[in-house]
PDB file of C-alpha atoms in Angstrom:
ATOM      1  CA  UNK A   1     -17.149   6.563   6.229  1.00  0.00           C
ATOM      2  CA  UNK A   2     -16.300   3.097   4.756  1.00  0.00           C
ATOM      3  CA  UNK A   3     -18.943   0.425   3.805  1.00  0.00           C
ATOM      4  CA  UNK A   4     -18.263  -3.201   4.092  1.00  0.00           C
ATOM      5  CA  UNK A   5     -19.684  -4.665   0.949  1.00  0.00           C
ATOM      6  CA  UNK A   6     -17.818  -7.935   1.087  1.00  0.00           C
ATOM      7  CA  UNK A   7     -21.186  -9.926   0.966  1.00  0.00           C
ATOM      8  CA  UNK A   8     -21.905  -8.388  -2.457  1.00  0.00           C
ATOM      9  CA  UNK A   9     -18.512  -9.249  -4.038  1.00  0.00           C
ATOM     10  CA  UNK A  10     -20.037 -11.606  -6.633  1.00  0.00           C
ATOM     11  CA  UNK A  11     -22.545  -9.002  -7.822  1.00  0.00           C
ATOM     12  CA  UNK A  12     -19.874  -6.293  -7.871  1.00  0.00           C
ATOM     13  CA  UNK A  13     -17.471  -8.418  -9.755  1.00  0.00           C
ATOM     14  CA  UNK A  14     -20.150  -9.098 -12.350  1.00  0.00           C
ATOM     15  CA  UNK A  15     -20.747  -5.326 -12.726  1.00  0.00           C
ATOM     16  CA  UNK A  16     -17.020  -4.660 -12.828  1.00  0.00           C
ATOM     17  CA  UNK A  17     -16.626  -7.080 -15.836  1.00  0.00           C
ATOM     18  CA  UNK A  18     -19.272  -5.028 -17.728  1.00  0.00           C
ATOM     19  CA  UNK A  19     -17.683  -1.766 -16.800  1.00  0.00           C
ATOM     20  CA  UNK A  20     -14.060  -2.642 -17.333  1.00  0.00           C
ATOM     21  CA  UNK A  21     -13.955  -2.017 -21.101  1.00  0.00           C
ATOM     22  CA  UNK A  22     -15.155   1.572 -20.745  1.00  0.00           C
ATOM     23  CA  UNK A  23     -14.089   2.525 -17.258  1.00  0.00           C
ATOM     24  CA  UNK A  24     -10.791   4.088 -18.289  1.00  0.00           C
ATOM     25  CA  UNK A  25     -12.547   6.444 -20.528  1.00  0.00           C
ATOM     26  CA  UNK A  26     -14.549   7.943 -17.674  1.00  0.00           C
ATOM     27  CA  UNK A  27     -13.521  10.664 -15.343  1.00  0.00           C
ATOM     28  CA  UNK A  28     -10.867  10.161 -12.770  1.00  0.00           C
ATOM     29  CA  UNK A  29     -13.616  10.904 -10.069  1.00  0.00           C
ATOM     30  CA  UNK A  30     -15.811   8.084 -11.509  1.00  0.00           C
ATOM     31  CA  UNK A  31     -12.847   5.761 -11.670  1.00  0.00           C
ATOM     32  CA  UNK A  32     -11.911   6.604  -8.036  1.00  0.00           C
ATOM     33  CA  UNK A  33     -15.397   5.946  -6.817  1.00  0.00           C
ATOM     34  CA  UNK A  34     -15.430   2.513  -8.525  1.00  0.00           C
ATOM     35  CA  UNK A  35     -11.993   1.672  -7.088  1.00  0.00           C
ATOM     36  CA  UNK A  36     -13.436   2.523  -3.619  1.00  0.00           C
ATOM     37  CA  UNK A  37     -16.422   0.240  -4.267  1.00  0.00           C
ATOM     38  CA  UNK A  38     -14.032  -2.517  -5.305  1.00  0.00           C
ATOM     39  CA  UNK A  39     -11.993  -2.011  -2.160  1.00  0.00           C
ATOM     40  CA  UNK A  40     -15.152  -2.032   0.023  1.00  0.00           C
ATOM     41  CA  UNK A  41     -16.023  -5.240  -1.703  1.00  0.00           C
ATOM     42  CA  UNK A  42     -12.653  -6.683  -0.766  1.00  0.00           C
ATOM     43  CA  UNK A  43     -11.858  -7.184  -4.458  1.00  0.00           C
ATOM     44  CA  UNK A  44      -8.260  -6.178  -3.722  1.00  0.00           C
ATOM     45  CA  UNK A  45      -6.654  -7.071  -6.869  1.00  0.00           C
ATOM     46  CA  UNK A  46      -9.329  -5.359  -9.146  1.00  0.00           C
ATOM     47  CA  UNK A  47      -9.150  -2.311  -6.830  1.00  0.00           C
ATOM     48  CA  UNK A  48      -5.426  -2.207  -6.900  1.00  0.00           C
ATOM     49  CA  UNK A  49      -5.259  -2.216 -10.782  1.00  0.00           C
ATOM     50  CA  UNK A  50      -7.723   0.681 -10.836  1.00  0.00           C
ATOM     51  CA  UNK A  51      -6.026   2.709  -8.199  1.00  0.00           C
ATOM     52  CA  UNK A  52      -2.691   2.271  -9.987  1.00  0.00           C
ATOM     53  CA  UNK A  53      -4.209   3.636 -13.154  1.00  0.00           C
ATOM     54  CA  UNK A  54      -5.395   6.767 -11.575  1.00  0.00           C
ATOM     55  CA  UNK A  55      -3.401  10.010 -11.745  1.00  0.00           C
ATOM     56  CA  UNK A  56      -1.516  10.397  -8.433  1.00  0.00           C
ATOM     57  CA  UNK A  57      -0.638  14.143  -8.903  1.00  0.00           C
ATOM     58  CA  UNK A  58      -3.536  15.803 -10.633  1.00  0.00           C
ATOM     59  CA  UNK A  59      -6.508  14.254  -8.826  1.00  0.00           C
ATOM     60  CA  UNK A  60      -7.359  15.493  -5.341  1.00  0.00           C
ATOM     61  CA  UNK A  61      -7.780  12.424  -3.186  1.00  0.00           C
ATOM     62  CA  UNK A  62     -10.402  12.455  -0.471  1.00  0.00           C
ATOM     63  CA  UNK A  63      -9.851  10.767   2.857  1.00  0.00           C
ATOM     64  CA  UNK A  64     -12.060   7.861   1.720  1.00  0.00           C
ATOM     65  CA  UNK A  65      -9.999   7.469  -1.433  1.00  0.00           C
ATOM     66  CA  UNK A  66      -6.771   7.313   0.606  1.00  0.00           C
ATOM     67  CA  UNK A  67      -8.362   4.885   3.107  1.00  0.00           C
ATOM     68  CA  UNK A  68      -9.588   2.621   0.308  1.00  0.00           C
ATOM     69  CA  UNK A  69      -6.317   2.745  -1.405  1.00  0.00           C
ATOM     70  CA  UNK A  70      -4.340   2.119   1.883  1.00  0.00           C
ATOM     71  CA  UNK A  71      -6.633  -0.919   2.663  1.00  0.00           C
ATOM     72  CA  UNK A  72      -6.016  -2.250  -0.878  1.00  0.00           C
ATOM     73  CA  UNK A  73      -2.242  -1.900  -0.477  1.00  0.00           C
ATOM     74  CA  UNK A  74      -2.385  -3.548   2.904  1.00  0.00           C
ATOM     75  CA  UNK A  75      -4.273  -6.564   1.562  1.00  0.00           C
ATOM     76  CA  UNK A  76      -2.204  -6.863  -1.633  1.00  0.00           C
ATOM     77  CA  UNK A  77       1.034  -7.323   0.256  1.00  0.00           C
ATOM     78  CA  UNK A  78       2.249  -3.651   0.212  1.00  0.00           C
ATOM     79  CA  UNK A  79       1.843  -2.692   3.868  1.00  0.00           C
ATOM     80  CA  UNK A  80       4.685  -0.066   3.860  1.00  0.00           C
ATOM     81  CA  UNK A  81       2.966   1.843   1.116  1.00  0.00           C
ATOM     82  CA  UNK A  82      -0.272   1.457   2.930  1.00  0.00           C
ATOM     83  CA  UNK A  83       1.256   3.281   5.932  1.00  0.00           C
ATOM     84  CA  UNK A  84       2.111   6.171   3.658  1.00  0.00           C
ATOM     85  CA  UNK A  85      -1.504   6.441   2.440  1.00  0.00           C
ATOM     86  CA  UNK A  86      -2.821   6.231   6.017  1.00  0.00           C
ATOM     87  CA  UNK A  87      -0.424   9.028   7.106  1.00  0.00           C
ATOM     88  CA  UNK A  88      -1.659  11.243   4.162  1.00  0.00           C
ATOM     89  CA  UNK A  89      -5.295  11.314   5.541  1.00  0.00           C
ATOM     90  CA  UNK A  90      -5.668  14.732   7.287  1.00  0.00           C
ATOM     91  CA  UNK A  91      -8.058  13.936   9.974  1.00  0.00           C
ATOM     92  CA  UNK A  92      -7.989  10.353  11.304  1.00  0.00           C
ATOM     93  CA  UNK A  93     -11.170   8.814  12.653  1.00  0.00           C
ATOM     94  CA  UNK A  94     -11.418   5.613  14.716  1.00  0.00           C
ATOM     95  CA  UNK A  95     -11.398   3.218  11.669  1.00  0.00           C
ATOM     96  CA  UNK A  96      -8.481   4.800   9.983  1.00  0.00           C
ATOM     97  CA  UNK A  97      -6.525   4.971  13.125  1.00  0.00           C
ATOM     98  CA  UNK A  98      -7.283   1.319  13.939  1.00  0.00           C
ATOM     99  CA  UNK A  99      -6.307   0.184  10.382  1.00  0.00           C
ATOM    100  CA  UNK A 100      -3.069   2.224  10.653  1.00  0.00           C
ATOM    101  CA  UNK A 101      -2.295   0.502  14.037  1.00  0.00           C
ATOM    102  CA  UNK A 102      -3.261  -2.889  12.761  1.00  0.00           C
ATOM    103  CA  UNK A 103      -0.857  -2.404   9.783  1.00  0.00           C
ATOM    104  CA  UNK A 104       1.888  -1.577  12.111  1.00  0.00           C
ATOM    105  CA  UNK A 105       1.037  -4.555  14.304  1.00  0.00           C
ATOM    106  CA  UNK A 106       1.171  -6.811  11.244  1.00  0.00           C
ATOM    107  CA  UNK A 107       4.461  -5.353  10.056  1.00  0.00           C
ATOM    108  CA  UNK A 108       5.975  -6.290  13.454  1.00  0.00           C
ATOM    109  CA  UNK A 109       6.579  -2.820  14.631  1.00  0.00           C
ATOM    110  CA  UNK A 110       5.541  -3.207  18.188  1.00  0.00           C
ATOM    111  CA  UNK A 111       6.742   0.199  19.684  1.00  0.00           C
ATOM    112  CA  UNK A 112       4.930   2.145  16.913  1.00  0.00           C
ATOM    113  CA  UNK A 113       1.738  -0.119  17.129  1.00  0.00           C
ATOM    114  CA  UNK A 114       1.688   0.183  20.948  1.00  0.00           C
ATOM    115  CA  UNK A 115       1.820   3.986  20.627  1.00  0.00           C
ATOM    116  CA  UNK A 116      -1.015   3.986  17.995  1.00  0.00           C
ATOM    117  CA  UNK A 117      -3.283   1.710  20.067  1.00  0.00           C
ATOM    118  CA  UNK A 118      -2.693   3.797  23.124  1.00  0.00           C
ATOM    119  CA  UNK A 119      -3.462   6.949  21.217  1.00  0.00           C
ATOM    120  CA  UNK A 120      -6.756   5.430  19.957  1.00  0.00           C
ATOM    121  CA  UNK A 121      -7.799   4.514  23.515  1.00  0.00           C
ATOM    122  CA  UNK A 122      -7.244   7.992  24.717  1.00  0.00           C
ATOM    123  CA  UNK A 123      -8.479   9.993  21.615  1.00  0.00           C
ATOM    124  CA  UNK A 124     -11.699   8.408  20.735  1.00  0.00           C
ATOM    125  CA  UNK A 125     -14.811   7.501  22.729  1.00  0.00           C
ATOM    126  CA  UNK A 126     -14.857   3.635  22.523  1.00  0.00           C
ATOM    127  CA  UNK A 127     -17.553   1.106  22.811  1.00  0.00           C
ATOM    128  CA  UNK A 128     -16.857  -1.787  25.230  1.00  0.00           C
ATOM    129  CA  UNK A 129     -16.096  -4.049  22.202  1.00  0.00           C
ATOM    130  CA  UNK A 130     -13.726  -1.585  20.716  1.00  0.00           C
ATOM    131  CA  UNK A 131     -12.027  -1.112  24.084  1.00  0.00           C
ATOM    132  CA  UNK A 132     -11.617  -4.875  24.440  1.00  0.00           C
ATOM    133  CA  UNK A 133     -10.298  -4.980  20.854  1.00  0.00           C
ATOM    134  CA  UNK A 134      -7.545  -2.498  21.632  1.00  0.00           C
ATOM    135  CA  UNK A 135      -6.674  -3.995  24.952  1.00  0.00           C
ATOM    136  CA  UNK A 136      -6.373  -7.414  23.413  1.00  0.00           C
ATOM    137  CA  UNK A 137      -3.877  -5.961  20.917  1.00  0.00           C
ATOM    138  CA  UNK A 138      -1.895  -4.206  23.639  1.00  0.00           C
ATOM    139  CA  UNK A 139      -1.828  -7.529  25.570  1.00  0.00           C
ATOM    140  CA  UNK A 140      -0.534  -9.378  22.475  1.00  0.00           C
ATOM    141  CA  UNK A 141       2.154  -6.756  22.083  1.00  0.00           C
ATOM    142  CA  UNK A 142       3.130  -7.225  25.689  1.00  0.00           C
ATOM    143  CA  UNK A 143       3.304 -11.025  25.276  1.00  0.00           C
ATOM    144  CA  UNK A 144       5.558 -10.795  22.261  1.00  0.00           C
ATOM    145  CA  UNK A 145       8.226  -8.950  24.261  1.00  0.00           C
TER     146      UNK A 145
END
C-alpha cells in the first residue's frame, strides 16, 4: 500500500529537479503519482508543493493519494488537515489507522487516540511487534493522565 523510499531520497530529489520544469504540464494523474513518490521518499516540502498544485475537486483521489497527502500534511506541520485526509479514506487498513491514531496522539487528543488504538487492536490481526507498539502507546496515554 505504501512504499518507504526514504533511503532513495537523494536519487529521487535529483530526478525531481529534472522533472520539475515540465511536471505541471503533465496529467493530474502523473503529477499525483509523483507527489506520492515524493511523500514515500519523505521529501515532504516537495510533495506538499505538488499536492497543493493538484485539482482538489476534479481529480478522483485514491486511498494511496489521500494517505500520501495526509502523511505530507502531518510532517509539514498541518496535522489537523492530515486528520481530514485520513478520514476521507474509505477503507482503512492497519497502516492508515495507525497513522491516524499517531496523529491524534501527537496532537494531544488522548481520548480520541485511545479509541483509535483500541479499535486497531480489535479490528486487525496484529503481529507481536504491532501489538507491542499499540500497547506501548496505550500505556503512554495512561501515564499522561
